[in-house]
Structure formats: structure tokens, C-alpha cells
């Protein structure tokens, strides 16, 4: 049996050390709105916020998930506000990915 706080975090101690004790219920977060759109690099999806308590406030109701299968062992995802451009910290060693999605992946992605 689990105990959930007002903010939606549930606490359920488990004997298995690989299972997190604190988690959010399935009614918390975002849901995929429509279908995943395949891209050359991976996929994109529009996510709509579920009506659950806010953790930090000023939540964005609709966000864009952009995913890239960059290499066999590297998956990159980015969540952005599709309506408002926001500042992103520049990084001198990280450039935009240019290329088709990798194949023979060593990981799986479930959305």
C-alpha cells in the first residue's frame, strides 16, 4: 500500500532495492496528444499536461518532445515550449545532430 502526498508523490517502501520508493502516479505529468510523428532523426510528439497538482508552478500545458536516436548507445530527447522560444544555455561542444537515426540500437524507448 502506498501513501501519496498532496503534490502527487507516492511513497511505497519495497524490499527490492532496484525499485524506487518514491514515484508519481499515472495521473501525474503529461500524455501524448495524438500520434508520434517520425522524423529522419527519431520522432516528435505533442504532450498535454494532465490535471494534477503542480510541483513547481507555471507549468506549460502543451509541450513538444523531440527525440533523436543519435548513436547505437546515445538517445537524446528535448522538451520545449512550442509557443514561446526560451533561452537555452549554449555549449561549445554540443552541436545540432545532423544525420539519420542510428540502427541496431542497444536501448529501447517507450512513450
PDB file of C-alpha atoms in Angstrom:
ATOM      1  CA  UNK A   1       0.000   0.000   0.000  1.00  0.00           C
ATOM      2  CA  UNK A   2       1.332   3.446  -0.872  1.00  0.00           C
ATOM      3  CA  UNK A   3       0.872   6.866   0.717  1.00  0.00           C
ATOM      4  CA  UNK A   4       0.573   9.833  -1.665  1.00  0.00           C
ATOM      5  CA  UNK A   5       1.262  13.460  -0.719  1.00  0.00           C
ATOM      6  CA  UNK A   6      -0.760  16.494  -1.774  1.00  0.00           C
ATOM      7  CA  UNK A   7       1.771  17.188  -4.548  1.00  0.00           C
ATOM      8  CA  UNK A   8       1.217  13.727  -6.030  1.00  0.00           C
ATOM      9  CA  UNK A   9       4.389  11.940  -4.926  1.00  0.00           C
ATOM     10  CA  UNK A  10       3.636   8.438  -3.674  1.00  0.00           C
ATOM     11  CA  UNK A  11       5.761   6.618  -1.102  1.00  0.00           C
ATOM     12  CA  UNK A  12       5.808   2.825  -1.043  1.00  0.00           C
ATOM     13  CA  UNK A  13       8.837   1.096   0.543  1.00  0.00           C
ATOM     14  CA  UNK A  14       9.804  -2.094  -1.324  1.00  0.00           C
ATOM     15  CA  UNK A  15      12.072  -4.959  -0.364  1.00  0.00           C
ATOM     16  CA  UNK A  16      13.589  -4.868  -3.876  1.00  0.00           C
ATOM     17  CA  UNK A  17      16.399  -2.269  -3.836  1.00  0.00           C
ATOM     18  CA  UNK A  18      16.023  -1.745  -7.620  1.00  0.00           C
ATOM     19  CA  UNK A  19      12.511  -0.330  -7.248  1.00  0.00           C
ATOM     20  CA  UNK A  20      12.201   3.372  -6.290  1.00  0.00           C
ATOM     21  CA  UNK A  21      10.282   4.015  -3.091  1.00  0.00           C
ATOM     22  CA  UNK A  22       9.026   7.419  -4.203  1.00  0.00           C
ATOM     23  CA  UNK A  23       7.151   7.763  -7.503  1.00  0.00           C
ATOM     24  CA  UNK A  24       4.380   9.713  -9.203  1.00  0.00           C
ATOM     25  CA  UNK A  25       1.067   8.084 -10.039  1.00  0.00           C
ATOM     26  CA  UNK A  26      -0.006   7.585 -13.636  1.00  0.00           C
ATOM     27  CA  UNK A  27      -2.401  10.546 -13.281  1.00  0.00           C
ATOM     28  CA  UNK A  28       0.577  12.916 -12.903  1.00  0.00           C
ATOM     29  CA  UNK A  29       2.565  14.549 -15.720  1.00  0.00           C
ATOM     30  CA  UNK A  30       1.778  14.676 -19.436  1.00  0.00           C
ATOM     31  CA  UNK A  31       0.091  12.470 -22.038  1.00  0.00           C
ATOM     32  CA  UNK A  32       0.846  12.083 -25.733  1.00  0.00           C
ATOM     33  CA  UNK A  33      -1.650  14.128 -27.713  1.00  0.00           C
ATOM     34  CA  UNK A  34      -2.307  12.249 -30.947  1.00  0.00           C
ATOM     35  CA  UNK A  35       0.346  10.107 -32.594  1.00  0.00           C
ATOM     36  CA  UNK A  36       4.125  10.161 -32.605  1.00  0.00           C
ATOM     37  CA  UNK A  37       5.495  11.817 -35.740  1.00  0.00           C
ATOM     38  CA  UNK A  38       8.543  10.062 -37.167  1.00  0.00           C
ATOM     39  CA  UNK A  39      11.435  12.256 -38.261  1.00  0.00           C
ATOM     40  CA  UNK A  40      14.701  11.469 -40.039  1.00  0.00           C
ATOM     41  CA  UNK A  41      16.483  11.565 -36.651  1.00  0.00           C
ATOM     42  CA  UNK A  42      13.819   9.914 -34.455  1.00  0.00           C
ATOM     43  CA  UNK A  43      10.369  11.240 -33.572  1.00  0.00           C
ATOM     44  CA  UNK A  44       8.363  14.176 -32.211  1.00  0.00           C
ATOM     45  CA  UNK A  45       5.270  14.209 -30.031  1.00  0.00           C
ATOM     46  CA  UNK A  46       2.982  16.863 -28.615  1.00  0.00           C
ATOM     47  CA  UNK A  47       2.380  16.329 -24.894  1.00  0.00           C
ATOM     48  CA  UNK A  48      -0.568  17.750 -22.955  1.00  0.00           C
ATOM     49  CA  UNK A  49      -0.371  18.294 -19.194  1.00  0.00           C
ATOM     50  CA  UNK A  50      -2.657  16.154 -17.053  1.00  0.00           C
ATOM     51  CA  UNK A  51      -4.742  17.939 -14.449  1.00  0.00           C
ATOM     52  CA  UNK A  52      -2.631  17.096 -11.412  1.00  0.00           C
ATOM     53  CA  UNK A  53      -1.045  19.211  -8.670  1.00  0.00           C
ATOM     54  CA  UNK A  54       1.863  21.341  -9.848  1.00  0.00           C
ATOM     55  CA  UNK A  55       5.292  20.680  -8.350  1.00  0.00           C
ATOM     56  CA  UNK A  56       6.906  23.988  -9.254  1.00  0.00           C
ATOM     57  CA  UNK A  57       4.129  26.220 -10.647  1.00  0.00           C
ATOM     58  CA  UNK A  58       3.875  27.990 -14.018  1.00  0.00           C
ATOM     59  CA  UNK A  59       3.519  24.657 -15.834  1.00  0.00           C
ATOM     60  CA  UNK A  60       3.275  24.696 -19.621  1.00  0.00           C
ATOM     61  CA  UNK A  61       0.075  22.944 -20.708  1.00  0.00           C
ATOM     62  CA  UNK A  62       1.346  21.810 -24.120  1.00  0.00           C
ATOM     63  CA  UNK A  63       4.983  20.887 -24.769  1.00  0.00           C
ATOM     64  CA  UNK A  64       6.886  19.382 -27.682  1.00  0.00           C
ATOM     65  CA  UNK A  65       9.004  16.260 -27.158  1.00  0.00           C
ATOM     66  CA  UNK A  66      11.772  15.906 -29.752  1.00  0.00           C
ATOM     67  CA  UNK A  67      13.706  12.631 -29.740  1.00  0.00           C
ATOM     68  CA  UNK A  68      16.834  11.607 -31.624  1.00  0.00           C
ATOM     69  CA  UNK A  69      18.366   8.148 -31.948  1.00  0.00           C
ATOM     70  CA  UNK A  70      21.836   9.642 -32.314  1.00  0.00           C
ATOM     71  CA  UNK A  71      24.009   6.544 -31.978  1.00  0.00           C
ATOM     72  CA  UNK A  72      23.567   2.898 -31.020  1.00  0.00           C
ATOM     73  CA  UNK A  73      24.159   3.855 -27.379  1.00  0.00           C
ATOM     74  CA  UNK A  74      23.012   7.508 -27.225  1.00  0.00           C
ATOM     75  CA  UNK A  75      19.415   8.729 -27.199  1.00  0.00           C
ATOM     76  CA  UNK A  76      18.729  12.454 -26.896  1.00  0.00           C
ATOM     77  CA  UNK A  77      15.396  13.993 -26.003  1.00  0.00           C
ATOM     78  CA  UNK A  78      14.391  17.597 -25.576  1.00  0.00           C
ATOM     79  CA  UNK A  79      11.186  19.078 -24.166  1.00  0.00           C
ATOM     80  CA  UNK A  80      10.327  22.597 -25.337  1.00  0.00           C
ATOM     81  CA  UNK A  81       7.508  25.112 -25.306  1.00  0.00           C
ATOM     82  CA  UNK A  82       6.289  25.177 -28.927  1.00  0.00           C
ATOM     83  CA  UNK A  83       4.646  28.596 -28.484  1.00  0.00           C
ATOM     84  CA  UNK A  84       7.419  30.551 -26.753  1.00  0.00           C
ATOM     85  CA  UNK A  85      11.126  30.486 -27.520  1.00  0.00           C
ATOM     86  CA  UNK A  86      13.181  30.327 -24.341  1.00  0.00           C
ATOM     87  CA  UNK A  87      16.844  30.802 -23.569  1.00  0.00           C
ATOM     88  CA  UNK A  88      18.962  27.663 -23.863  1.00  0.00           C
ATOM     89  CA  UNK A  89      22.396  27.522 -22.300  1.00  0.00           C
ATOM     90  CA  UNK A  90      24.909  27.271 -25.150  1.00  0.00           C
ATOM     91  CA  UNK A  91      27.527  24.550 -25.008  1.00  0.00           C
ATOM     92  CA  UNK A  92      30.655  24.790 -27.126  1.00  0.00           C
ATOM     93  CA  UNK A  93      30.985  21.023 -27.636  1.00  0.00           C
ATOM     94  CA  UNK A  94      27.358  20.153 -28.341  1.00  0.00           C
ATOM     95  CA  UNK A  95      26.181  20.923 -31.852  1.00  0.00           C
ATOM     96  CA  UNK A  96      22.963  20.073 -33.638  1.00  0.00           C
ATOM     97  CA  UNK A  97      22.575  16.451 -34.701  1.00  0.00           C
ATOM     98  CA  UNK A  98      22.667  16.002 -38.444  1.00  0.00           C
ATOM     99  CA  UNK A  99      22.039  12.601 -39.811  1.00  0.00           C
ATOM    100  CA  UNK A 100      19.603   9.757 -39.996  1.00  0.00           C
ATOM    101  CA  UNK A 101      18.544   7.819 -36.914  1.00  0.00           C
ATOM    102  CA  UNK A 102      21.005   5.144 -35.802  1.00  0.00           C
ATOM    103  CA  UNK A 103      20.106   1.490 -36.292  1.00  0.00           C
ATOM    104  CA  UNK A 104      20.831  -1.648 -34.241  1.00  0.00           C
ATOM    105  CA  UNK A 105      20.121   0.262 -31.035  1.00  0.00           C
ATOM    106  CA  UNK A 106      21.365  -1.010 -27.662  1.00  0.00           C
ATOM    107  CA  UNK A 107      18.303   0.514 -25.959  1.00  0.00           C
ATOM    108  CA  UNK A 108      14.537   0.774 -26.347  1.00  0.00           C
ATOM    109  CA  UNK A 109      12.298   3.801 -25.940  1.00  0.00           C
ATOM    110  CA  UNK A 110       8.669   3.602 -24.824  1.00  0.00           C
ATOM    111  CA  UNK A 111       6.430   6.674 -24.911  1.00  0.00           C
TER     112      UNK A 111
END
